[in-house]
Short mmCIF file of N, CA and C in Angstrom, two decimals:
data_model
loop_
_atom_site.label_atom_id
_atom_site.label_comp_id
_atom_site.label_asym_id
_atom_site.label_seq_id
_atom_site.Cartn_x
_atom_site.Cartn_y
_atom_site.Cartn_z
N MET A 879 -14.29 -23.29 11.84
CA MET A 879 -13.45 -22.11 11.89
C MET A 879 -13.61 -21.35 10.57
N THR A 880 -13.91 -20.08 10.65
CA THR A 880 -14.04 -19.27 9.45
C THR A 880 -12.87 -18.30 9.36
N THR A 881 -12.46 -18.04 8.15
CA THR A 881 -11.39 -17.07 7.95
C THR A 881 -11.95 -15.90 7.16
N ASN A 882 -11.46 -14.73 7.48
CA ASN A 882 -11.91 -13.53 6.77
C ASN A 882 -11.22 -13.46 5.41
N PRO A 883 -11.96 -13.06 4.38
CA PRO A 883 -11.32 -12.89 3.07
C PRO A 883 -10.36 -11.71 3.12
N PRO A 884 -9.37 -11.69 2.22
CA PRO A 884 -8.44 -10.56 2.20
C PRO A 884 -9.19 -9.25 1.98
N ARG A 885 -8.77 -8.22 2.66
CA ARG A 885 -9.41 -6.91 2.54
C ARG A 885 -8.48 -5.99 1.75
N ILE A 886 -9.07 -5.23 0.83
CA ILE A 886 -8.32 -4.27 0.03
C ILE A 886 -8.47 -2.88 0.65
N LEU A 887 -7.36 -2.22 0.87
CA LEU A 887 -7.37 -0.85 1.38
C LEU A 887 -7.14 0.11 0.23
N ARG A 888 -7.91 1.16 0.18
CA ARG A 888 -7.70 2.20 -0.82
C ARG A 888 -6.65 3.17 -0.29
N LEU A 889 -6.18 4.04 -1.15
CA LEU A 889 -5.08 4.94 -0.82
C LEU A 889 -5.33 5.73 0.46
N LYS A 890 -6.52 6.27 0.63
CA LYS A 890 -6.83 7.08 1.81
C LYS A 890 -6.61 6.27 3.10
N GLU A 891 -7.05 5.02 3.10
CA GLU A 891 -6.87 4.16 4.28
C GLU A 891 -5.39 3.85 4.52
N VAL A 892 -4.66 3.62 3.44
CA VAL A 892 -3.22 3.34 3.57
C VAL A 892 -2.52 4.57 4.14
N GLN A 893 -2.87 5.75 3.65
CA GLN A 893 -2.29 6.99 4.17
C GLN A 893 -2.53 7.11 5.67
N GLU A 894 -3.75 6.83 6.10
CA GLU A 894 -4.08 6.95 7.52
C GLU A 894 -3.31 5.94 8.35
N ARG A 895 -3.15 4.73 7.84
CA ARG A 895 -2.48 3.69 8.61
C ARG A 895 -0.98 3.89 8.71
N VAL A 896 -0.33 4.27 7.60
CA VAL A 896 1.13 4.37 7.62
C VAL A 896 1.63 5.77 7.95
N GLY A 897 0.75 6.77 7.91
CA GLY A 897 1.14 8.13 8.26
C GLY A 897 1.98 8.81 7.20
N LEU A 898 1.85 8.40 5.94
CA LEU A 898 2.60 9.01 4.85
C LEU A 898 1.64 9.70 3.89
N SER A 899 2.15 10.68 3.17
CA SER A 899 1.33 11.40 2.19
C SER A 899 1.17 10.55 0.93
N LYS A 900 0.24 10.96 0.10
CA LYS A 900 -0.01 10.29 -1.17
C LYS A 900 1.26 10.24 -2.02
N SER A 901 1.94 11.38 -2.16
CA SER A 901 3.14 11.41 -3.00
C SER A 901 4.26 10.54 -2.43
N THR A 902 4.39 10.48 -1.12
CA THR A 902 5.42 9.64 -0.51
C THR A 902 5.11 8.16 -0.73
N ILE A 903 3.85 7.78 -0.62
CA ILE A 903 3.47 6.39 -0.88
C ILE A 903 3.82 6.02 -2.32
N TYR A 904 3.47 6.89 -3.28
CA TYR A 904 3.80 6.61 -4.67
C TYR A 904 5.31 6.57 -4.89
N ASP A 905 6.06 7.40 -4.18
CA ASP A 905 7.52 7.33 -4.26
C ASP A 905 8.03 6.00 -3.72
N ARG A 906 7.44 5.51 -2.66
CA ARG A 906 7.89 4.25 -2.05
C ARG A 906 7.70 3.06 -2.98
N ILE A 907 6.70 3.14 -3.89
CA ILE A 907 6.45 2.02 -4.80
C ILE A 907 7.08 2.21 -6.18
N ASN A 908 7.75 3.36 -6.40
CA ASN A 908 8.35 3.67 -7.70
C ASN A 908 9.85 3.37 -7.67
N PRO A 909 10.28 2.33 -8.39
CA PRO A 909 11.71 1.98 -8.37
C PRO A 909 12.64 3.09 -8.87
N LYS A 910 12.13 4.06 -9.61
CA LYS A 910 12.97 5.14 -10.12
C LYS A 910 13.10 6.30 -9.13
N SER A 911 12.35 6.25 -8.03
CA SER A 911 12.38 7.32 -7.04
C SER A 911 13.53 7.09 -6.05
N PRO A 912 14.16 8.19 -5.60
CA PRO A 912 15.19 8.03 -4.57
C PRO A 912 14.60 7.57 -3.23
N ARG A 913 13.29 7.73 -3.06
CA ARG A 913 12.63 7.28 -1.82
C ARG A 913 12.00 5.91 -1.96
N TYR A 914 12.35 5.18 -3.01
CA TYR A 914 11.81 3.84 -3.25
C TYR A 914 12.12 2.93 -2.07
N ASP A 915 11.13 2.15 -1.66
CA ASP A 915 11.29 1.20 -0.57
C ASP A 915 10.80 -0.16 -1.07
N PRO A 916 11.72 -1.06 -1.41
CA PRO A 916 11.30 -2.36 -1.94
C PRO A 916 10.48 -3.19 -0.96
N SER A 917 10.54 -2.85 0.33
CA SER A 917 9.76 -3.61 1.31
C SER A 917 8.33 -3.08 1.46
N PHE A 918 8.04 -1.91 0.86
CA PHE A 918 6.69 -1.36 0.95
C PHE A 918 5.74 -2.25 0.16
N PRO A 919 4.54 -2.51 0.68
CA PRO A 919 3.61 -3.40 -0.03
C PRO A 919 3.28 -2.90 -1.43
N LYS A 920 3.24 -3.84 -2.36
CA LYS A 920 2.90 -3.51 -3.75
C LYS A 920 1.39 -3.39 -3.89
N PRO A 921 0.93 -2.41 -4.66
CA PRO A 921 -0.51 -2.28 -4.87
C PRO A 921 -1.01 -3.34 -5.86
N VAL A 922 -2.30 -3.59 -5.80
CA VAL A 922 -2.94 -4.51 -6.74
C VAL A 922 -3.94 -3.72 -7.57
N LYS A 923 -4.03 -4.06 -8.86
CA LYS A 923 -5.01 -3.41 -9.73
C LYS A 923 -6.40 -3.92 -9.39
N LEU A 924 -7.37 -3.01 -9.40
CA LEU A 924 -8.74 -3.38 -9.10
C LEU A 924 -9.60 -3.45 -10.35
N GLY A 925 -8.98 -3.32 -11.50
CA GLY A 925 -9.69 -3.41 -12.78
C GLY A 925 -8.77 -3.98 -13.84
N ALA A 926 -9.34 -4.29 -14.98
CA ALA A 926 -8.57 -4.95 -16.04
C ALA A 926 -7.89 -3.97 -17.00
N TYR A 927 -8.32 -2.74 -17.04
CA TYR A 927 -7.76 -1.79 -18.00
C TYR A 927 -6.56 -1.04 -17.43
N ALA A 928 -5.83 -0.36 -18.30
CA ALA A 928 -4.56 0.28 -17.93
C ALA A 928 -4.70 1.32 -16.82
N GLY A 929 -5.74 2.11 -16.82
CA GLY A 929 -5.89 3.17 -15.82
C GLY A 929 -6.73 2.76 -14.62
N ALA A 930 -6.77 1.46 -14.35
CA ALA A 930 -7.61 0.94 -13.27
C ALA A 930 -7.17 1.47 -11.91
N SER A 931 -8.11 1.55 -11.00
CA SER A 931 -7.80 1.92 -9.62
C SER A 931 -6.91 0.86 -8.99
N ILE A 932 -6.22 1.26 -7.93
CA ILE A 932 -5.37 0.32 -7.22
C ILE A 932 -5.74 0.31 -5.74
N GLY A 933 -5.31 -0.73 -5.08
CA GLY A 933 -5.51 -0.86 -3.64
C GLY A 933 -4.37 -1.70 -3.08
N TRP A 934 -4.31 -1.81 -1.78
CA TRP A 934 -3.28 -2.59 -1.10
C TRP A 934 -3.94 -3.63 -0.23
N LEU A 935 -3.35 -4.82 -0.17
CA LEU A 935 -3.87 -5.85 0.72
C LEU A 935 -3.61 -5.43 2.17
N GLU A 936 -4.63 -5.50 2.97
CA GLU A 936 -4.54 -5.07 4.36
C GLU A 936 -3.44 -5.81 5.11
N GLY A 937 -3.32 -7.10 4.87
CA GLY A 937 -2.29 -7.89 5.55
C GLY A 937 -0.88 -7.41 5.24
N GLY A 938 -0.64 -7.04 3.98
CA GLY A 938 0.67 -6.55 3.60
C GLY A 938 1.00 -5.23 4.25
N VAL A 939 0.01 -4.36 4.35
CA VAL A 939 0.21 -3.06 5.00
C VAL A 939 0.47 -3.27 6.49
N ASN A 940 -0.32 -4.15 7.12
CA ASN A 940 -0.12 -4.43 8.55
C ASN A 940 1.25 -5.02 8.81
N ASP A 941 1.70 -5.93 7.94
CA ASP A 941 3.03 -6.53 8.10
C ASP A 941 4.13 -5.48 7.98
N TRP A 942 4.00 -4.58 7.01
CA TRP A 942 4.99 -3.53 6.80
C TRP A 942 5.08 -2.64 8.04
N ILE A 943 3.93 -2.29 8.60
CA ILE A 943 3.90 -1.47 9.81
C ILE A 943 4.57 -2.22 10.96
N ALA A 944 4.23 -3.48 11.13
CA ALA A 944 4.76 -4.28 12.24
C ALA A 944 6.30 -4.39 12.17
N LYS A 945 6.85 -4.45 10.98
CA LYS A 945 8.31 -4.53 10.83
C LYS A 945 9.01 -3.24 11.21
N ARG A 946 8.28 -2.15 11.27
CA ARG A 946 8.87 -0.88 11.64
C ARG A 946 8.78 -0.57 13.13
N ILE A 947 8.03 -1.38 13.82
CA ILE A 947 7.86 -1.15 15.28
C ILE A 947 9.01 -1.77 16.04
#
C-alpha cells in the first residue's frame, strides 16, 4: 500500500478551492483582523528566510471545506 506525500497548495489554488479572495484569506489567518477564523488552515513557510513564500497543506484545506458542508 502506498500513500501519497502531503501536497502543498499555493494561494491561487486555495482561492479556487475555498472561493475566497486573496485579501479575505489573509484576513482569515490574521488574529488582528475582525474576519479572523481560527479554524482556517494555517499556512506553512516554503523557505527559511523571513519573506519566504507560503502554501497550505491540501489536507487541511480539504478538511476546512468539509466542515462547512
